[in-house]
């Protein structure tokens, strides 16, 4: 248990930051799931649109420190390759 005032404040800050980061992660996953569902349905236009909507959300997660830059790049690369493969 936090005893000093500084440790108590830190515990409060951590709780708030945890809640914000959890919401951000959830939002990112929702956008990525929309892309996955569009790919699964086989609709290339919908998948491309969903991918364009997901990209800024994923990159915002990078700038906010929720997702690592390389992780975001890897996810975007793999999803875009799968969307591109739908056409052929």
mmCIF file with all atom_site columns, N, CA and C in Angstrom, residues 1-39:
data_model
loop_
_atom_site.group_PDB
_atom_site.id
_atom_site.type_symbol
_atom_site.label_atom_id
_atom_site.label_alt_id
_atom_site.label_comp_id
_atom_site.label_asym_id
_atom_site.label_entity_id
_atom_site.label_seq_id
_atom_site.pdbx_PDB_ins_code
_atom_site.Cartn_x
_atom_site.Cartn_y
_atom_site.Cartn_z
_atom_site.occupancy
_atom_site.B_iso_or_equiv
_atom_site.pdbx_formal_charge
_atom_site.auth_seq_id
_atom_site.auth_comp_id
_atom_site.auth_asym_id
_atom_site.auth_atom_id
_atom_site.pdbx_PDB_model_num
ATOM 1   N N  . UNK A 1 1  ? 0.845   -1.193  0.000   1.00 0.00 ? 1  UNK A N  1
ATOM 2   C CA . UNK A 1 1  ? 0.000   0.000   0.000   1.00 0.00 ? 1  UNK A CA 1
ATOM 3   C C  . UNK A 1 1  ? 0.878   1.239   0.000   1.00 0.00 ? 1  UNK A C  1
ATOM 4   N N  . UNK A 1 2  ? 0.504   2.246   -0.778  1.00 0.00 ? 2  UNK A N  1
ATOM 5   C CA . UNK A 1 2  ? 1.258   3.486   -0.870  1.00 0.00 ? 2  UNK A CA 1
ATOM 6   C C  . UNK A 1 2  ? 1.105   4.272   0.427   1.00 0.00 ? 2  UNK A C  1
ATOM 7   N N  . UNK A 1 3  ? 2.230   4.720   0.970   1.00 0.00 ? 3  UNK A N  1
ATOM 8   C CA . UNK A 1 3  ? 2.194   5.440   2.238   1.00 0.00 ? 3  UNK A CA 1
ATOM 9   C C  . UNK A 1 3  ? 2.475   6.925   2.078   1.00 0.00 ? 3  UNK A C  1
ATOM 10  N N  . UNK A 1 4  ? 3.496   7.273   1.321   1.00 0.00 ? 4  UNK A N  1
ATOM 11  C CA . UNK A 1 4  ? 3.844   8.690   1.184   1.00 0.00 ? 4  UNK A CA 1
ATOM 12  C C  . UNK A 1 4  ? 2.840   9.382   0.260   1.00 0.00 ? 4  UNK A C  1
ATOM 13  N N  . UNK A 1 5  ? 2.680   10.674  0.440   1.00 0.00 ? 5  UNK A N  1
ATOM 14  C CA . UNK A 1 5  ? 1.754   11.417  -0.435  1.00 0.00 ? 5  UNK A CA 1
ATOM 15  C C  . UNK A 1 5  ? 2.127   11.266  -1.911  1.00 0.00 ? 5  UNK A C  1
ATOM 16  N N  . UNK A 1 6  ? 3.421   11.252  -2.197  1.00 0.00 ? 6  UNK A N  1
ATOM 17  C CA . UNK A 1 6  ? 3.870   11.109  -3.587  1.00 0.00 ? 6  UNK A CA 1
ATOM 18  C C  . UNK A 1 6  ? 3.462   9.753   -4.163  1.00 0.00 ? 6  UNK A C  1
ATOM 19  N N  . UNK A 1 7  ? 3.616   8.700   -3.342  1.00 0.00 ? 7  UNK A N  1
ATOM 20  C CA . UNK A 1 7  ? 3.251   7.359   -3.795  1.00 0.00 ? 7  UNK A CA 1
ATOM 21  C C  . UNK A 1 7  ? 1.740   7.247   -3.989  1.00 0.00 ? 7  UNK A C  1
ATOM 22  N N  . UNK A 1 8  ? 0.962   7.908   -3.132  1.00 0.00 ? 8  UNK A N  1
ATOM 23  C CA . UNK A 1 8  ? -0.495  7.893   -3.272  1.00 0.00 ? 8  UNK A CA 1
ATOM 24  C C  . UNK A 1 8  ? -0.920  8.591   -4.560  1.00 0.00 ? 8  UNK A C  1
ATOM 25  N N  . UNK A 1 9  ? -0.283  9.731   -4.845  1.00 0.00 ? 9  UNK A N  1
ATOM 26  C CA . UNK A 1 9  ? -0.593  10.469  -6.065  1.00 0.00 ? 9  UNK A CA 1
ATOM 27  C C  . UNK A 1 9  ? -0.228  9.631   -7.280  1.00 0.00 ? 9  UNK A C  1
ATOM 28  N N  . UNK A 1 10 ? 0.942   8.985   -7.229  1.00 0.00 ? 10 UNK A N  1
ATOM 29  C CA . UNK A 1 10 ? 1.380   8.117   -8.324  1.00 0.00 ? 10 UNK A CA 1
ATOM 30  C C  . UNK A 1 10 ? 0.370   6.996   -8.570  1.00 0.00 ? 10 UNK A C  1
ATOM 31  N N  . UNK A 1 11 ? -0.154  6.417   -7.510  1.00 0.00 ? 11 UNK A N  1
ATOM 32  C CA . UNK A 1 11 ? -1.142  5.344   -7.643  1.00 0.00 ? 11 UNK A CA 1
ATOM 33  C C  . UNK A 1 11 ? -2.399  5.865   -8.336  1.00 0.00 ? 11 UNK A C  1
ATOM 34  N N  . UNK A 1 12 ? -2.838  7.086   -7.973  1.00 0.00 ? 12 UNK A N  1
ATOM 35  C CA . UNK A 1 12 ? -4.004  7.689   -8.623  1.00 0.00 ? 12 UNK A CA 1
ATOM 36  C C  . UNK A 1 12 ? -3.734  7.944   -10.098 1.00 0.00 ? 12 UNK A C  1
ATOM 37  N N  . UNK A 1 13 ? -2.557  8.483   -10.398 1.00 0.00 ? 13 UNK A N  1
ATOM 38  C CA . UNK A 1 13 ? -2.201  8.768   -11.794 1.00 0.00 ? 13 UNK A CA 1
ATOM 39  C C  . UNK A 1 13 ? -2.159  7.488   -12.617 1.00 0.00 ? 13 UNK A C  1
ATOM 40  N N  . UNK A 1 14 ? -1.600  6.428   -12.024 1.00 0.00 ? 14 UNK A N  1
ATOM 41  C CA . UNK A 1 14 ? -1.498  5.157   -12.733 1.00 0.00 ? 14 UNK A CA 1
ATOM 42  C C  . UNK A 1 14 ? -2.871  4.588   -13.053 1.00 0.00 ? 14 UNK A C  1
ATOM 43  N N  . UNK A 1 15 ? -3.812  4.719   -12.116 1.00 0.00 ? 15 UNK A N  1
ATOM 44  C CA . UNK A 1 15 ? -5.171  4.232   -12.352 1.00 0.00 ? 15 UNK A CA 1
ATOM 45  C C  . UNK A 1 15 ? -5.818  4.972   -13.521 1.00 0.00 ? 15 UNK A C  1
ATOM 46  N N  . UNK A 1 16 ? -5.676  6.300   -13.532 1.00 0.00 ? 16 UNK A N  1
ATOM 47  C CA . UNK A 1 16 ? -6.264  7.094   -14.604 1.00 0.00 ? 16 UNK A CA 1
ATOM 48  C C  . UNK A 1 16 ? -5.615  6.757   -15.950 1.00 0.00 ? 16 UNK A C  1
ATOM 49  N N  . UNK A 1 17 ? -4.302  6.651   -15.965 1.00 0.00 ? 17 UNK A N  1
ATOM 50  C CA . UNK A 1 17 ? -3.590  6.358   -17.212 1.00 0.00 ? 17 UNK A CA 1
ATOM 51  C C  . UNK A 1 17 ? -3.945  4.960   -17.724 1.00 0.00 ? 17 UNK A C  1
ATOM 52  N N  . UNK A 1 18 ? -4.108  4.022   -16.777 1.00 0.00 ? 18 UNK A N  1
ATOM 53  C CA . UNK A 1 18 ? -4.484  2.657   -17.141 1.00 0.00 ? 18 UNK A CA 1
ATOM 54  C C  . UNK A 1 18 ? -5.843  2.652   -17.847 1.00 0.00 ? 18 UNK A C  1
ATOM 55  N N  . UNK A 1 19 ? -6.791  3.411   -17.303 1.00 0.00 ? 19 UNK A N  1
ATOM 56  C CA . UNK A 1 19 ? -8.133  3.459   -17.885 1.00 0.00 ? 19 UNK A CA 1
ATOM 57  C C  . UNK A 1 19 ? -8.101  4.074   -19.287 1.00 0.00 ? 19 UNK A C  1
ATOM 58  N N  . UNK A 1 20 ? -7.332  5.139   -19.454 1.00 0.00 ? 20 UNK A N  1
ATOM 59  C CA . UNK A 1 20 ? -7.237  5.812   -20.757 1.00 0.00 ? 20 UNK A CA 1
ATOM 60  C C  . UNK A 1 20 ? -6.582  4.892   -21.779 1.00 0.00 ? 20 UNK A C  1
ATOM 61  N N  . UNK A 1 21 ? -5.474  4.265   -21.385 1.00 0.00 ? 21 UNK A N  1
ATOM 62  C CA . UNK A 1 21 ? -4.761  3.376   -22.297 1.00 0.00 ? 21 UNK A CA 1
ATOM 63  C C  . UNK A 1 21 ? -5.596  2.159   -22.666 1.00 0.00 ? 21 UNK A C  1
ATOM 64  N N  . UNK A 1 22 ? -6.369  1.662   -21.700 1.00 0.00 ? 22 UNK A N  1
ATOM 65  C CA . UNK A 1 22 ? -7.233  0.511   -21.960 1.00 0.00 ? 22 UNK A CA 1
ATOM 66  C C  . UNK A 1 22 ? -8.282  0.878   -23.005 1.00 0.00 ? 22 UNK A C  1
ATOM 67  N N  . UNK A 1 23 ? -8.852  2.071   -22.884 1.00 0.00 ? 23 UNK A N  1
ATOM 68  C CA . UNK A 1 23 ? -9.849  2.539   -23.846 1.00 0.00 ? 23 UNK A CA 1
ATOM 69  C C  . UNK A 1 23 ? -9.224  2.692   -25.234 1.00 0.00 ? 23 UNK A C  1
ATOM 70  N N  . UNK A 1 24 ? -8.010  3.236   -25.281 1.00 0.00 ? 24 UNK A N  1
ATOM 71  C CA . UNK A 1 24 ? -7.323  3.414   -26.568 1.00 0.00 ? 24 UNK A CA 1
ATOM 72  C C  . UNK A 1 24 ? -7.046  2.074   -27.236 1.00 0.00 ? 24 UNK A C  1
ATOM 73  N N  . UNK A 1 25 ? -6.545  1.113   -26.441 1.00 0.00 ? 25 UNK A N  1
ATOM 74  C CA . UNK A 1 25 ? -6.254  -0.220  -26.976 1.00 0.00 ? 25 UNK A CA 1
ATOM 75  C C  . UNK A 1 25 ? -7.528  -0.870  -27.515 1.00 0.00 ? 25 UNK A C  1
ATOM 76  N N  . UNK A 1 26 ? -8.607  -0.732  -26.771 1.00 0.00 ? 26 UNK A N  1
ATOM 77  C CA . UNK A 1 26 ? -9.888  -1.307  -27.174 1.00 0.00 ? 26 UNK A CA 1
ATOM 78  C C  . UNK A 1 26 ? -10.357 -0.689  -28.492 1.00 0.00 ? 26 UNK A C  1
ATOM 79  N N  . UNK A 1 27 ? -10.214 0.628   -28.613 1.00 0.00 ? 27 UNK A N  1
ATOM 80  C CA . UNK A 1 27 ? -10.622 1.341   -29.825 1.00 0.00 ? 27 UNK A CA 1
ATOM 81  C C  . UNK A 1 27 ? -9.821  0.866   -31.029 1.00 0.00 ? 27 UNK A C  1
ATOM 82  N N  . UNK A 1 28 ? -8.512  0.701   -30.830 1.00 0.00 ? 28 UNK A N  1
ATOM 83  C CA . UNK A 1 28 ? -7.644  0.227   -31.913 1.00 0.00 ? 28 UNK A CA 1
ATOM 84  C C  . UNK A 1 28 ? -8.062  -1.169  -32.342 1.00 0.00 ? 28 UNK A C  1
ATOM 85  N N  . UNK A 1 29 ? -8.306  -2.041  -31.364 1.00 0.00 ? 29 UNK A N  1
ATOM 86  C CA . UNK A 1 29 ? -8.706  -3.421  -31.674 1.00 0.00 ? 29 UNK A CA 1
ATOM 87  C C  . UNK A 1 29 ? -10.026 -3.460  -32.432 1.00 0.00 ? 29 UNK A C  1
ATOM 88  N N  . UNK A 1 30 ? -10.937 -2.543  -32.094 1.00 0.00 ? 30 UNK A N  1
ATOM 89  C CA . UNK A 1 30 ? -12.218 -2.485  -32.783 1.00 0.00 ? 30 UNK A CA 1
ATOM 90  C C  . UNK A 1 30 ? -12.010 -2.162  -34.261 1.00 0.00 ? 30 UNK A C  1
ATOM 91  N N  . UNK A 1 31 ? -11.171 -1.171  -34.550 1.00 0.00 ? 31 UNK A N  1
ATOM 92  C CA . UNK A 1 31 ? -10.893 -0.797  -35.936 1.00 0.00 ? 31 UNK A CA 1
ATOM 93  C C  . UNK A 1 31 ? -10.226 -1.942  -36.687 1.00 0.00 ? 31 UNK A C  1
ATOM 94  N N  . UNK A 1 32 ? -9.286  -2.627  -36.024 1.00 0.00 ? 32 UNK A N  1
ATOM 95  C CA . UNK A 1 32 ? -8.604  -3.751  -36.667 1.00 0.00 ? 32 UNK A CA 1
ATOM 96  C C  . UNK A 1 32 ? -9.582  -4.901  -36.923 1.00 0.00 ? 32 UNK A C  1
ATOM 97  N N  . UNK A 1 33 ? -10.512 -5.110  -35.997 1.00 0.00 ? 33 UNK A N  1
ATOM 98  C CA . UNK A 1 33 ? -11.499 -6.175  -36.172 1.00 0.00 ? 33 UNK A CA 1
ATOM 99  C C  . UNK A 1 33 ? -12.412 -5.870  -37.360 1.00 0.00 ? 33 UNK A C  1
ATOM 100 N N  . UNK A 1 34 ? -12.741 -4.592  -37.570 1.00 0.00 ? 34 UNK A N  1
ATOM 101 C CA . UNK A 1 34 ? -13.570 -4.222  -38.718 1.00 0.00 ? 34 UNK A CA 1
ATOM 102 C C  . UNK A 1 34 ? -12.866 -4.570  -40.026 1.00 0.00 ? 34 UNK A C  1
ATOM 103 N N  . UNK A 1 35 ? -11.553 -4.363  -40.072 1.00 0.00 ? 35 UNK A N  1
ATOM 104 C CA . UNK A 1 35 ? -10.780 -4.715  -41.265 1.00 0.00 ? 35 UNK A CA 1
ATOM 105 C C  . UNK A 1 35 ? -10.808 -6.228  -41.455 1.00 0.00 ? 35 UNK A C  1
ATOM 106 N N  . UNK A 1 36 ? -10.582 -6.968  -40.368 1.00 0.00 ? 36 UNK A N  1
ATOM 107 C CA . UNK A 1 36 ? -10.583 -8.437  -40.432 1.00 0.00 ? 36 UNK A CA 1
ATOM 108 C C  . UNK A 1 36 ? -11.930 -8.959  -40.948 1.00 0.00 ? 36 UNK A C  1
ATOM 109 N N  . UNK A 1 37 ? -13.017 -8.381  -40.461 1.00 0.00 ? 37 UNK A N  1
ATOM 110 C CA . UNK A 1 37 ? -14.343 -8.827  -40.870 1.00 0.00 ? 37 UNK A CA 1
ATOM 111 C C  . UNK A 1 37 ? -14.602 -8.529  -42.337 1.00 0.00 ? 37 UNK A C  1
ATOM 112 N N  . UNK A 1 38 ? -14.127 -7.368  -42.800 1.00 0.00 ? 38 UNK A N  1
ATOM 113 C CA . UNK A 1 38 ? -14.295 -7.008  -44.211 1.00 0.00 ? 38 UNK A CA 1
ATOM 114 C C  . UNK A 1 38 ? -13.484 -7.949  -45.100 1.00 0.00 ? 38 UNK A C  1
ATOM 115 N N  . UNK A 1 39 ? -12.293 -8.312  -44.649 1.00 0.00 ? 39 UNK A N  1
ATOM 116 C CA . UNK A 1 39 ? -11.463 -9.263  -45.401 1.00 0.00 ? 39 UNK A CA 1
ATOM 117 C C  . UNK A 1 39 ? -12.151 -10.619 -45.452 1.00 0.00 ? 39 UNK A C  1
#
